[in-house]
Short mmCIF file of C-alpha atoms and ligand atoms in Angstrom, two decimals:
data_model
loop_
_atom_site.label_atom_id
_atom_site.label_comp_id
_atom_site.label_asym_id
_atom_site.label_seq_id
_atom_site.Cartn_x
_atom_site.Cartn_y
_atom_site.Cartn_z
CA MET A 241 29.00 3.75 -10.22
CA ILE A 242 26.06 5.45 -9.76
CA LYS A 243 23.37 3.73 -7.25
CA ALA A 244 19.84 4.48 -5.96
CA VAL A 245 19.82 6.99 -3.42
CA ARG A 246 19.76 6.00 0.33
CA GLY A 247 16.39 4.95 1.42
CA THR A 248 15.00 4.27 -2.34
CA ARG A 249 15.66 0.92 -3.75
CA ASP A 250 14.74 -0.82 -7.35
CA LEU A 251 11.60 -3.82 -6.77
CA LEU A 252 13.23 -6.23 -9.04
CA PRO A 253 11.60 -9.49 -10.81
CA PRO A 254 10.79 -11.99 -9.25
CA ASP A 255 9.31 -10.18 -6.40
CA THR A 256 7.40 -7.58 -8.43
CA ALA A 257 5.29 -10.78 -9.13
CA LEU A 258 4.51 -10.62 -5.43
CA TRP A 259 4.04 -6.91 -5.67
CA ASN A 260 1.59 -7.41 -8.47
CA PHE A 261 -0.25 -10.39 -6.90
CA VAL A 262 -0.84 -8.23 -3.69
CA GLU A 263 -2.13 -5.21 -5.83
CA ALA A 264 -4.32 -7.48 -7.73
CA THR A 265 -5.58 -8.92 -4.51
CA ALA A 266 -6.31 -5.70 -3.07
CA ARG A 267 -8.07 -4.22 -6.23
CA ASP A 268 -10.02 -7.50 -6.33
CA VAL A 269 -11.30 -7.02 -2.55
CA PHE A 270 -12.04 -3.44 -3.00
CA ARG A 271 -14.00 -3.91 -5.78
CA ALA A 272 -16.42 -6.24 -3.58
CA TYR A 273 -16.89 -3.43 -1.43
CA ASN A 274 -17.64 -0.84 -4.38
CA PHE A 275 -14.38 1.00 -4.14
CA GLN A 276 -13.11 2.52 -7.06
CA GLU A 277 -9.59 4.02 -7.75
CA ILE A 278 -8.11 7.48 -7.65
CA ARG A 279 -4.63 8.63 -8.62
CA THR A 280 -3.52 11.77 -7.55
CA PRO A 281 -0.41 13.67 -8.20
CA ILE A 282 2.61 12.57 -6.21
CA PHE A 283 3.79 16.36 -5.46
CA GLU A 284 1.14 18.90 -3.96
CA VAL A 285 1.68 22.28 -2.61
CA THR A 286 3.43 22.06 1.09
CA GLU A 287 0.37 23.76 2.65
CA LEU A 288 -1.70 21.05 1.72
CA PHE A 289 0.23 18.77 4.05
CA ALA A 290 0.91 21.52 6.90
CA ARG A 291 -2.86 21.78 7.13
CA GLY A 292 -3.89 18.39 6.54
CA VAL A 293 -1.24 16.27 8.54
CA GLY A 294 -0.41 18.87 11.14
CA GLU A 295 2.32 21.22 11.90
CA GLU A 296 3.69 19.59 14.83
CA THR A 297 3.57 16.12 13.13
CA ASP A 298 6.97 14.26 12.75
CA ILE A 299 5.94 14.11 9.19
CA VAL A 300 5.74 17.76 8.43
CA ALA A 301 8.20 18.95 10.97
CA LYS A 302 10.93 16.64 9.99
CA GLU A 303 10.52 14.33 7.04
CA MET A 304 8.94 16.11 3.89
CA TYR A 305 10.92 16.33 0.42
CA THR A 306 9.81 20.26 0.22
CA TRP A 307 11.67 22.44 -2.54
CA GLU A 308 10.61 25.97 -3.97
CA ASP A 309 9.28 25.38 -7.51
CA ARG A 310 11.45 27.23 -10.04
CA GLY A 311 8.64 27.59 -12.73
CA ARG A 312 8.92 30.20 -15.54
CA ALA A 313 5.62 31.51 -15.25
CA GLU A 314 5.49 34.39 -12.41
CA SER A 315 2.63 32.23 -10.62
CA ASP A 316 4.51 29.06 -10.25
CA ARG A 317 7.92 30.77 -8.97
CA GLY A 318 8.73 30.26 -5.60
CA GLN A 319 5.79 28.26 -5.14
CA SER A 320 6.47 25.87 -2.15
CA LEU A 321 6.02 22.07 -3.25
CA THR A 322 6.10 18.81 -1.50
CA LEU A 323 6.38 15.18 -2.65
CA ARG A 324 3.50 13.67 -0.95
CA PRO A 325 4.34 11.76 2.48
CA GLU A 326 0.97 10.27 2.64
CA ALA A 327 -2.02 9.84 0.58
CA THR A 328 -5.26 10.99 2.33
CA ALA A 329 -4.88 14.95 2.32
CA GLY A 330 -4.32 14.44 -1.48
CA ILE A 331 -7.41 12.58 -2.28
CA VAL A 332 -9.39 14.94 0.40
CA ARG A 333 -8.35 17.68 -1.62
CA ALA A 334 -9.33 15.97 -4.85
CA TYR A 335 -12.84 15.34 -3.20
CA ILE A 336 -13.23 18.91 -2.39
CA GLU A 337 -11.73 20.21 -5.52
CA HIS A 338 -13.84 17.84 -8.23
CA LYS A 339 -16.97 17.97 -5.84
CA LEU A 340 -16.85 14.03 -5.34
CA GLY A 341 -19.42 13.90 -2.51
CA ASP A 342 -22.17 15.56 -4.93
CA ARG A 343 -21.44 12.55 -7.58
CA GLY A 344 -22.12 9.98 -5.06
CA LEU A 345 -17.77 8.74 -5.60
CA ASN A 346 -17.40 8.60 -1.86
CA LYS A 347 -15.30 5.09 -1.51
CA LEU A 348 -11.96 5.67 -3.15
CA TYR A 349 -8.54 4.09 -3.35
CA CYS A 350 -4.85 4.56 -4.62
CA ILE A 351 -1.96 2.89 -4.83
CA GLY A 352 1.45 4.69 -5.33
CA PRO A 353 5.00 6.02 -3.92
CA MET A 354 5.21 8.10 -0.68
CA PHE A 355 8.05 9.90 0.68
CA ARG A 356 9.49 10.71 4.13
CA ARG A 357 12.90 11.69 4.91
CA GLU A 358 13.16 8.41 7.76
CA ARG A 359 16.27 7.01 9.01
CA PRO A 360 16.31 4.37 6.83
CA GLN A 361 16.23 0.63 7.93
CA LYS A 362 14.84 -2.82 7.20
CA GLY A 363 10.95 -1.86 6.78
CA ARG A 364 11.46 1.76 6.86
CA TYR A 365 12.34 3.54 3.58
CA ARG A 366 12.08 7.17 1.99
CA GLN A 367 10.23 6.33 -0.69
CA PHE A 368 7.92 3.45 0.07
CA TYR A 369 4.75 2.33 -1.39
CA GLN A 370 1.04 2.27 0.34
CA ILE A 371 -2.29 0.94 -0.67
CA ASP A 372 -4.62 3.71 0.65
CA ALA A 373 -8.54 3.45 0.93
CA GLU A 374 -10.91 6.06 2.15
CA ILE A 375 -14.93 6.31 2.39
CA ILE A 376 -15.74 10.13 2.49
CA GLY A 377 -19.02 11.62 2.09
CA PRO A 378 -21.63 14.17 3.20
CA PRO A 379 -22.92 13.72 6.59
CA SER A 380 -26.17 12.92 4.80
CA ALA A 381 -24.45 10.26 2.84
CA GLY A 382 -23.92 8.36 6.86
CA SER A 383 -20.31 8.47 6.06
CA GLU A 384 -19.83 9.24 10.13
CA SER A 385 -21.61 6.21 11.32
CA PRO A 386 -19.66 3.51 13.21
CA ALA A 387 -20.65 0.91 10.51
CA ARG A 388 -18.65 2.57 8.08
CA ASP A 389 -15.76 2.17 10.39
CA ALA A 390 -16.39 -1.36 11.09
CA GLU A 391 -16.78 -2.31 7.54
CA VAL A 392 -13.63 -0.79 6.62
CA LEU A 393 -11.62 -3.06 9.43
CA GLU A 394 -13.72 -5.99 8.14
CA MET A 395 -12.46 -5.31 4.64
CA LEU A 396 -8.98 -5.23 5.87
CA ALA A 397 -9.41 -8.22 7.83
CA THR A 398 -10.65 -10.11 4.45
CA LEU A 399 -7.96 -9.00 2.38
CA LEU A 400 -5.24 -10.16 4.94
CA ASP A 401 -6.75 -13.40 5.02
CA ARG A 402 -7.10 -13.44 1.30
CA LEU A 403 -3.32 -12.64 1.10
CA GLY A 404 -2.65 -15.63 3.41
CA ILE A 405 -1.37 -13.20 6.16
CA THR A 406 -2.95 -15.12 9.09
CA ASN A 407 -0.90 -14.03 12.47
CA TRP A 408 -2.13 -10.29 12.28
CA ASN A 409 -3.38 -8.30 15.21
CA LEU A 410 -5.72 -5.38 15.05
CA GLN A 411 -5.13 -2.81 17.65
CA LEU A 412 -8.08 -0.53 18.15
CA ASN A 413 -8.74 2.68 20.09
CA SER A 414 -10.74 6.04 20.09
CA VAL A 415 -9.13 9.21 20.22
CA GLY A 416 -12.27 11.66 20.48
CA THR A 417 -13.35 14.66 18.90
CA PRO A 418 -11.35 17.76 19.17
CA THR A 419 -13.96 18.83 21.99
CA ASP A 420 -13.31 15.54 23.83
CA ARG A 421 -9.51 16.39 23.55
CA VAL A 422 -9.96 20.00 24.96
CA GLN A 423 -10.22 18.81 28.63
CA PHE A 424 -7.65 15.75 27.75
CA ASN A 425 -5.04 17.98 26.50
CA GLU A 426 -5.24 20.42 29.98
CA ALA A 427 -5.34 17.04 32.04
CA LEU A 428 -2.29 15.95 29.81
CA ARG A 429 -0.22 19.34 30.25
CA ALA A 430 -0.69 19.17 33.96
CA ALA A 431 0.28 15.55 34.28
CA LEU A 432 3.21 16.63 31.78
CA GLN A 433 4.40 19.86 33.81
CA PRO A 434 5.92 18.17 36.75
CA VAL A 435 7.86 15.04 34.44
CA VAL A 436 8.76 16.82 31.26
CA GLY A 437 12.04 18.15 32.29
CA GLN A 438 13.06 14.12 32.02
CA MET A 439 11.70 13.95 28.67
CA CYS A 440 13.45 13.95 25.01
CA ALA A 441 13.67 17.71 23.49
CA ASP A 442 10.89 16.58 20.92
CA CYS A 443 8.51 15.72 23.96
CA GLN A 444 9.47 19.32 25.44
CA ARG A 445 8.17 20.89 22.45
CA ARG A 446 5.29 18.69 22.06
CA ALA A 447 4.19 19.38 25.60
CA VAL A 448 3.71 23.00 24.61
CA THR A 449 2.46 22.98 21.27
CA ASN A 450 0.37 19.72 21.06
CA PRO A 451 0.67 17.41 23.93
CA LEU A 452 -1.24 14.39 22.27
CA ARG A 453 1.74 14.08 19.99
CA VAL A 454 3.83 12.73 23.12
CA PHE A 455 2.16 9.27 22.60
CA ASP A 456 4.29 9.39 19.28
CA CYS A 457 7.48 9.44 21.14
CA LYS A 458 9.56 6.35 20.41
CA VAL A 459 12.39 7.49 22.72
CA PRO A 460 13.01 4.04 24.87
CA GLU A 461 13.90 6.46 28.27
CA ASP A 462 10.64 8.25 28.01
CA GLN A 463 8.28 5.34 27.92
CA SER A 464 8.27 4.88 31.54
CA VAL A 465 6.79 8.48 31.91
CA ILE A 466 4.43 8.14 29.03
CA GLU A 467 2.92 4.89 30.82
CA THR A 468 2.07 7.19 33.75
CA LEU A 469 0.03 9.80 31.76
CA PRO A 470 -4.00 9.75 31.60
CA ARG A 471 -5.50 8.50 28.17
CA ILE A 472 -7.93 10.10 25.92
CA THR A 473 -10.31 7.11 26.55
CA GLN A 474 -10.73 8.70 30.18
CA PHE A 475 -12.10 11.80 28.49
CA LEU A 476 -14.53 10.60 25.62
CA GLY A 477 -17.77 12.29 25.53
CA GLU A 478 -20.79 10.63 25.35
CA ASP A 479 -21.42 10.49 21.75
CA SER A 480 -17.66 9.42 21.03
CA ARG A 481 -18.05 6.82 23.61
CA LYS A 482 -20.95 5.39 21.96
CA HIS A 483 -19.52 5.40 18.47
CA PHE A 484 -16.61 3.60 19.62
CA GLU A 485 -18.69 0.83 21.59
CA ALA A 486 -20.74 0.44 18.40
CA VAL A 487 -17.71 -0.27 15.90
CA GLN A 488 -16.66 -3.11 18.35
CA ALA A 489 -20.07 -4.02 18.67
CA ILE A 490 -20.15 -4.68 14.86
CA LEU A 491 -16.50 -6.01 14.91
CA ALA A 492 -17.49 -8.60 17.41
CA LYS A 493 -20.65 -9.70 15.30
CA VAL A 494 -18.82 -10.09 12.08
CA GLY A 495 -16.20 -11.89 13.90
CA VAL A 496 -12.91 -9.77 13.30
CA PRO A 497 -10.83 -9.86 16.47
CA PHE A 498 -9.26 -6.92 17.79
CA SER A 499 -7.61 -5.61 20.93
CA LEU A 500 -8.02 -2.27 22.45
CA ASN A 501 -4.94 -0.23 22.75
CA ASP A 502 -5.52 3.80 24.37
CA ARG A 503 -1.87 4.49 23.71
CA LEU A 504 -2.43 4.32 20.19
CA VAL A 505 -2.82 7.90 18.68
CA ARG A 506 -1.43 7.79 15.18
CA GLY A 507 1.13 10.10 14.02
CA LEU A 508 -1.04 12.21 12.09
CA ASP A 509 -3.31 15.39 13.50
CA TYR A 510 -6.38 15.18 11.49
CA TYR A 511 -7.43 11.78 13.37
CA THR A 512 -10.88 11.70 15.17
CA ARG A 513 -12.75 8.72 17.12
CA THR A 514 -11.48 5.43 15.75
CA ALA A 515 -7.72 5.09 15.21
CA PHE A 516 -5.98 1.78 14.49
CA GLU A 517 -3.23 -0.36 13.47
CA PHE A 518 -2.62 -3.86 12.09
CA THR A 519 0.49 -5.57 13.39
CA HIS A 520 2.62 -8.62 12.07
CA GLY A 521 4.47 -10.57 14.37
CA ALA A 522 6.97 -11.58 11.58
CA LEU A 523 8.12 -7.94 11.01
CA GLY A 524 10.24 -7.24 14.15
CA ALA A 525 10.75 -3.65 15.18
CA GLN A 526 8.91 -1.88 12.17
CA ASN A 527 5.64 -4.31 12.74
CA ALA A 528 2.85 -2.15 11.88
CA ILE A 529 1.51 -3.13 8.53
CA LEU A 530 -1.05 -0.56 8.37
CA GLY A 531 -2.75 1.86 10.06
CA GLY A 532 -5.61 4.27 9.75
CA GLY A 533 -8.54 6.24 11.46
CA ARG A 534 -11.54 8.51 11.17
CA TYR A 535 -10.82 12.15 10.01
CA ASP A 536 -14.21 13.95 10.55
CA GLY A 537 -12.81 17.33 10.80
CA LEU A 538 -10.18 16.87 7.48
CA SER A 539 -12.01 18.30 4.86
CA ASP A 540 -13.32 21.49 6.86
CA ALA A 541 -9.89 22.14 7.85
CA LEU A 542 -8.89 21.99 4.13
CA GLY A 543 -11.56 24.51 3.55
CA GLY A 544 -14.43 21.91 2.25
CA PRO A 545 -17.53 20.90 2.94
CA ALA A 546 -18.36 18.83 6.22
CA ALA A 547 -17.27 15.28 4.72
CA PRO A 548 -16.89 13.04 7.64
CA GLY A 549 -14.33 10.09 6.66
CA ILE A 550 -12.31 6.93 7.76
CA GLY A 551 -9.46 5.40 5.87
CA PHE A 552 -6.34 3.65 6.16
CA ALA A 553 -3.01 3.04 4.36
CA ILE A 554 -1.33 -0.20 3.79
CA GLY A 555 2.50 -0.15 3.84
CA GLU A 556 2.82 -2.23 1.00
CA ASP A 557 7.22 -2.78 1.38
CA ARG A 558 5.75 -4.38 4.84
CA LEU A 559 3.14 -6.30 3.38
CA VAL A 560 5.25 -8.11 0.91
CA MET A 561 7.73 -8.73 3.76
CA SER A 562 5.60 -10.59 5.54
CA LEU A 563 4.17 -12.31 2.77
CA GLN A 564 7.34 -13.70 1.37
CA GLU A 565 8.20 -16.05 4.22
CA LYS A 566 5.00 -18.32 3.14
CA THR A 567 4.60 -17.24 -0.49
CA PRO A 568 7.84 -17.18 -2.48
CA ALA A 569 7.70 -14.91 -5.48
CA GLU A 570 8.00 -17.47 -7.64
CA SER A 571 4.95 -19.44 -6.65
CA VAL A 572 2.85 -16.51 -8.14
CA LEU A 573 5.55 -15.51 -11.09
CA ARG A 574 3.96 -17.21 -14.38
CA LYS A 575 6.99 -18.84 -16.04
CA PRO A 576 6.57 -18.92 -20.07
CA ASP A 577 4.57 -21.90 -21.07
CA VAL A 578 6.87 -22.53 -23.96
CA TYR A 579 10.25 -21.41 -25.76
CA VAL A 580 9.66 -21.38 -29.20
CA ALA A 581 13.27 -22.04 -30.74
CA PRO A 582 13.60 -21.22 -34.52
CA MET A 583 16.13 -23.13 -36.78
CA ALA A 584 18.58 -21.24 -39.05
CA GLY A 585 16.65 -18.60 -41.40
CA MET A 586 13.14 -19.41 -39.25
CA ASN A 587 12.91 -16.42 -37.63
CA GLY A 588 9.85 -14.75 -39.26
CA ASP A 589 8.12 -18.62 -39.03
CA ALA A 590 8.86 -18.89 -35.29
CA ALA A 591 7.61 -15.08 -34.59
CA ARG A 592 4.45 -15.88 -36.84
CA LEU A 593 3.95 -18.73 -34.32
CA ALA A 594 4.95 -17.00 -31.09
CA ARG A 595 1.84 -14.21 -32.21
CA GLU A 596 -0.61 -16.66 -32.68
CA LEU A 597 0.27 -18.38 -29.09
CA ARG A 598 0.40 -15.21 -27.52
CA ARG A 599 -3.08 -14.52 -29.01
CA HIS A 600 -4.10 -17.34 -26.73
CA GLU A 601 -2.92 -15.80 -23.55
CA LEU A 602 0.03 -18.18 -23.20
CA VAL A 603 3.24 -16.85 -21.94
CA VAL A 604 5.83 -17.29 -24.61
CA GLU A 605 9.24 -16.83 -24.97
CA LEU A 606 10.58 -16.35 -28.45
CA GLY A 607 14.63 -17.56 -29.49
CA ASP A 608 16.73 -16.20 -32.33
CA ASP A 609 17.88 -18.58 -35.06
CA ALA A 610 21.39 -17.78 -34.71
CA PHE A 611 21.25 -20.00 -31.53
CA ARG A 612 22.38 -23.44 -32.02
CA LEU A 613 20.15 -26.19 -30.89
CA LYS A 614 21.97 -26.40 -27.72
CA LYS A 615 22.20 -22.69 -26.96
CA SER A 616 18.47 -22.73 -27.57
CA PHE A 617 17.67 -25.52 -24.81
CA GLU A 618 20.19 -23.82 -22.42
CA ALA A 619 18.22 -20.22 -22.99
CA ALA A 620 14.76 -22.30 -22.22
CA THR A 621 16.00 -23.93 -19.11
CA LYS A 622 17.21 -20.52 -17.82
CA VAL A 623 13.60 -18.59 -18.25
CA GLY A 624 11.71 -21.86 -16.52
CA ALA A 625 9.70 -22.68 -20.12
CA LYS A 626 7.97 -25.78 -19.46
CA TYR A 627 8.02 -26.70 -23.19
CA ILE A 628 10.68 -25.93 -26.03
CA LEU A 629 9.02 -26.06 -29.23
CA ILE A 630 11.87 -26.13 -32.35
CA VAL A 631 10.46 -24.20 -35.77
CA GLY A 632 12.16 -26.18 -38.81
CA GLU A 633 11.44 -25.98 -42.51
CA ASN A 634 10.13 -29.81 -41.94
CA GLU A 635 7.75 -28.57 -39.15
CA VAL A 636 6.25 -25.73 -40.93
CA LYS A 637 6.08 -28.02 -44.15
CA ALA A 638 4.47 -30.69 -42.07
CA ASP A 639 2.27 -27.87 -40.04
CA ALA A 640 3.28 -30.14 -37.01
CA PHE A 641 5.62 -29.34 -33.98
CA ALA A 642 7.21 -31.09 -31.71
CA LEU A 643 7.28 -30.01 -28.26
CA LYS A 644 9.36 -31.29 -25.51
CA ASN A 645 9.15 -31.00 -21.86
CA LEU A 646 11.99 -29.68 -20.50
CA ALA A 647 11.85 -31.31 -17.14
CA THR A 648 10.84 -34.69 -17.99
CA GLY A 649 12.03 -34.98 -21.64
CA GLU A 650 8.80 -36.12 -23.17
CA GLN A 651 7.91 -35.51 -26.60
CA VAL A 652 4.97 -35.05 -28.45
CA SER A 653 4.07 -34.02 -31.89
CA ILE A 654 0.90 -31.52 -32.18
CA VAL A 655 -0.80 -30.09 -35.44
CA ARG A 656 -0.62 -26.44 -35.65
CA ALA A 657 -4.28 -25.99 -35.03
CA ASN A 658 -4.37 -27.67 -31.86
CA LEU A 659 -1.44 -26.09 -30.49
CA ALA A 660 -2.59 -23.51 -28.67
CA ALA A 661 -5.34 -25.46 -26.86
CA TRP A 662 -2.65 -28.30 -26.19
CA LEU A 663 -0.38 -25.91 -24.43
CA ARG A 664 -3.36 -24.31 -22.43
CA SER A 665 -4.36 -27.47 -21.22
CA ASN A 666 -1.19 -28.93 -20.16
CA ARG A 667 0.36 -25.45 -18.46
CA GLY A 668 2.15 -25.72 -15.21
P1 AMP B 737 1.22 6.24 8.47
O1 AMP B 737 1.22 6.78 6.93
O2 AMP B 737 2.23 6.50 9.00
O3 AMP B 737 -0.04 5.94 9.25
O4 AMP B 737 1.72 4.74 7.82
C1 AMP B 737 0.86 3.50 7.37
C2 AMP B 737 1.62 2.45 6.99
O5 AMP B 737 2.49 2.91 5.92
C3 AMP B 737 2.59 1.85 8.15
O6 AMP B 737 1.93 1.04 9.04
C4 AMP B 737 3.68 1.38 7.64
O7 AMP B 737 3.52 -0.06 6.96
C5 AMP B 737 3.92 2.04 6.14
N1 AMP B 737 4.91 3.23 6.17
C6 AMP B 737 4.55 4.08 6.73
N2 AMP B 737 6.20 4.60 6.93
C7 AMP B 737 6.54 3.96 6.17
C8 AMP B 737 8.01 3.96 5.60
N3 AMP B 737 8.92 5.06 5.96
N4 AMP B 737 8.85 2.82 5.05
C9 AMP B 737 8.10 1.76 4.93
N5 AMP B 737 6.68 1.82 5.17
C10 AMP B 737 6.45 2.78 6.04
#
């Protein structure tokens, strides 16, 4: 038997109803903040992620699905391509390529699969799904303003509340600008020098190449050393400090609670200033439902115009997991309103009736005239239909149909012209 590849999985009904509920709610909330959808390819040239996400990050150093293209054309052959491990780099690439800034398109969202070769476990997959949104634009559009950071965070709080996820915790930090980080990196290197020998091999490498990434380390033995290291918040310049305070002040004003976490640096190099994560108690070890931050230099780093931005990625797999406890998939699933059961030779008439009902946005399951009545009842019960409707010659002649409620056994006869309206007003 051929099985799904390790770290990938099939999303099956009824769970897919919950996924659709999450996505529909997200689209609805984003709409209210004037975000529009963008769909970028799921693979891009490798260089985009190397430059955008950062060579020294775990994602680029260890986790990407990369291959050399075997295209027919000389120009494609040998090109290094990568399945996207995250969405922001692709969106910023598209922003630059299509000059979206000039067209005033600066609030974008994207929903889709991402790929990382991580060790699979509960809540961590090699193909997983993210709901991603970005505010990006020319500095003249105010995209650098702390008001945008607060708006994005308030939107996320609204979305989680709308989904019925209550016990979330917003953790907030500022990772400063590259200028702020020059001094910080120096201090960090100095602090690491005497202790780095006790740390894991990754940290020993990071200490030389990109010391900030030491804070990404998950090795338990390294944590007590990391606790003693200087924090970025001690090195924020005046502008970054003011920016961070302004974000916090707006959040306080709009009533979005948060806690400060000066160890939060996020595993991607492009972040500047605000960095954040929402965690959820019910998720165990993989408790981050979403993360994001500001990336003021990313567009420049990718060869584009100055376009400060802020965005986030919700881990949809984990969001659905944290929902499942309180919102079983069945509760958002639309079961058939009616099962149309044709008597012998009546498939055509039944199909005609089903067609009429479906035009009225009713969910109709259509049976088969080869089924005996008993089998039709069993099939109707199995799909969870509320009513069963028998289509026989007598019914068609009389232009009236018997509807039986499968749960209560109650039966009513309704003339054809009133059927759809009656079913709509007696929906489950
Ligand atoms: P990141 O892009 O690393 O900032 O991750 C953003 C969110 O995506 C995280 O908070 C997780 O919820 C989710 N996520 C990241 N990696 C995985 C994975 N391998 N499997 C499932 N969800 C993930």
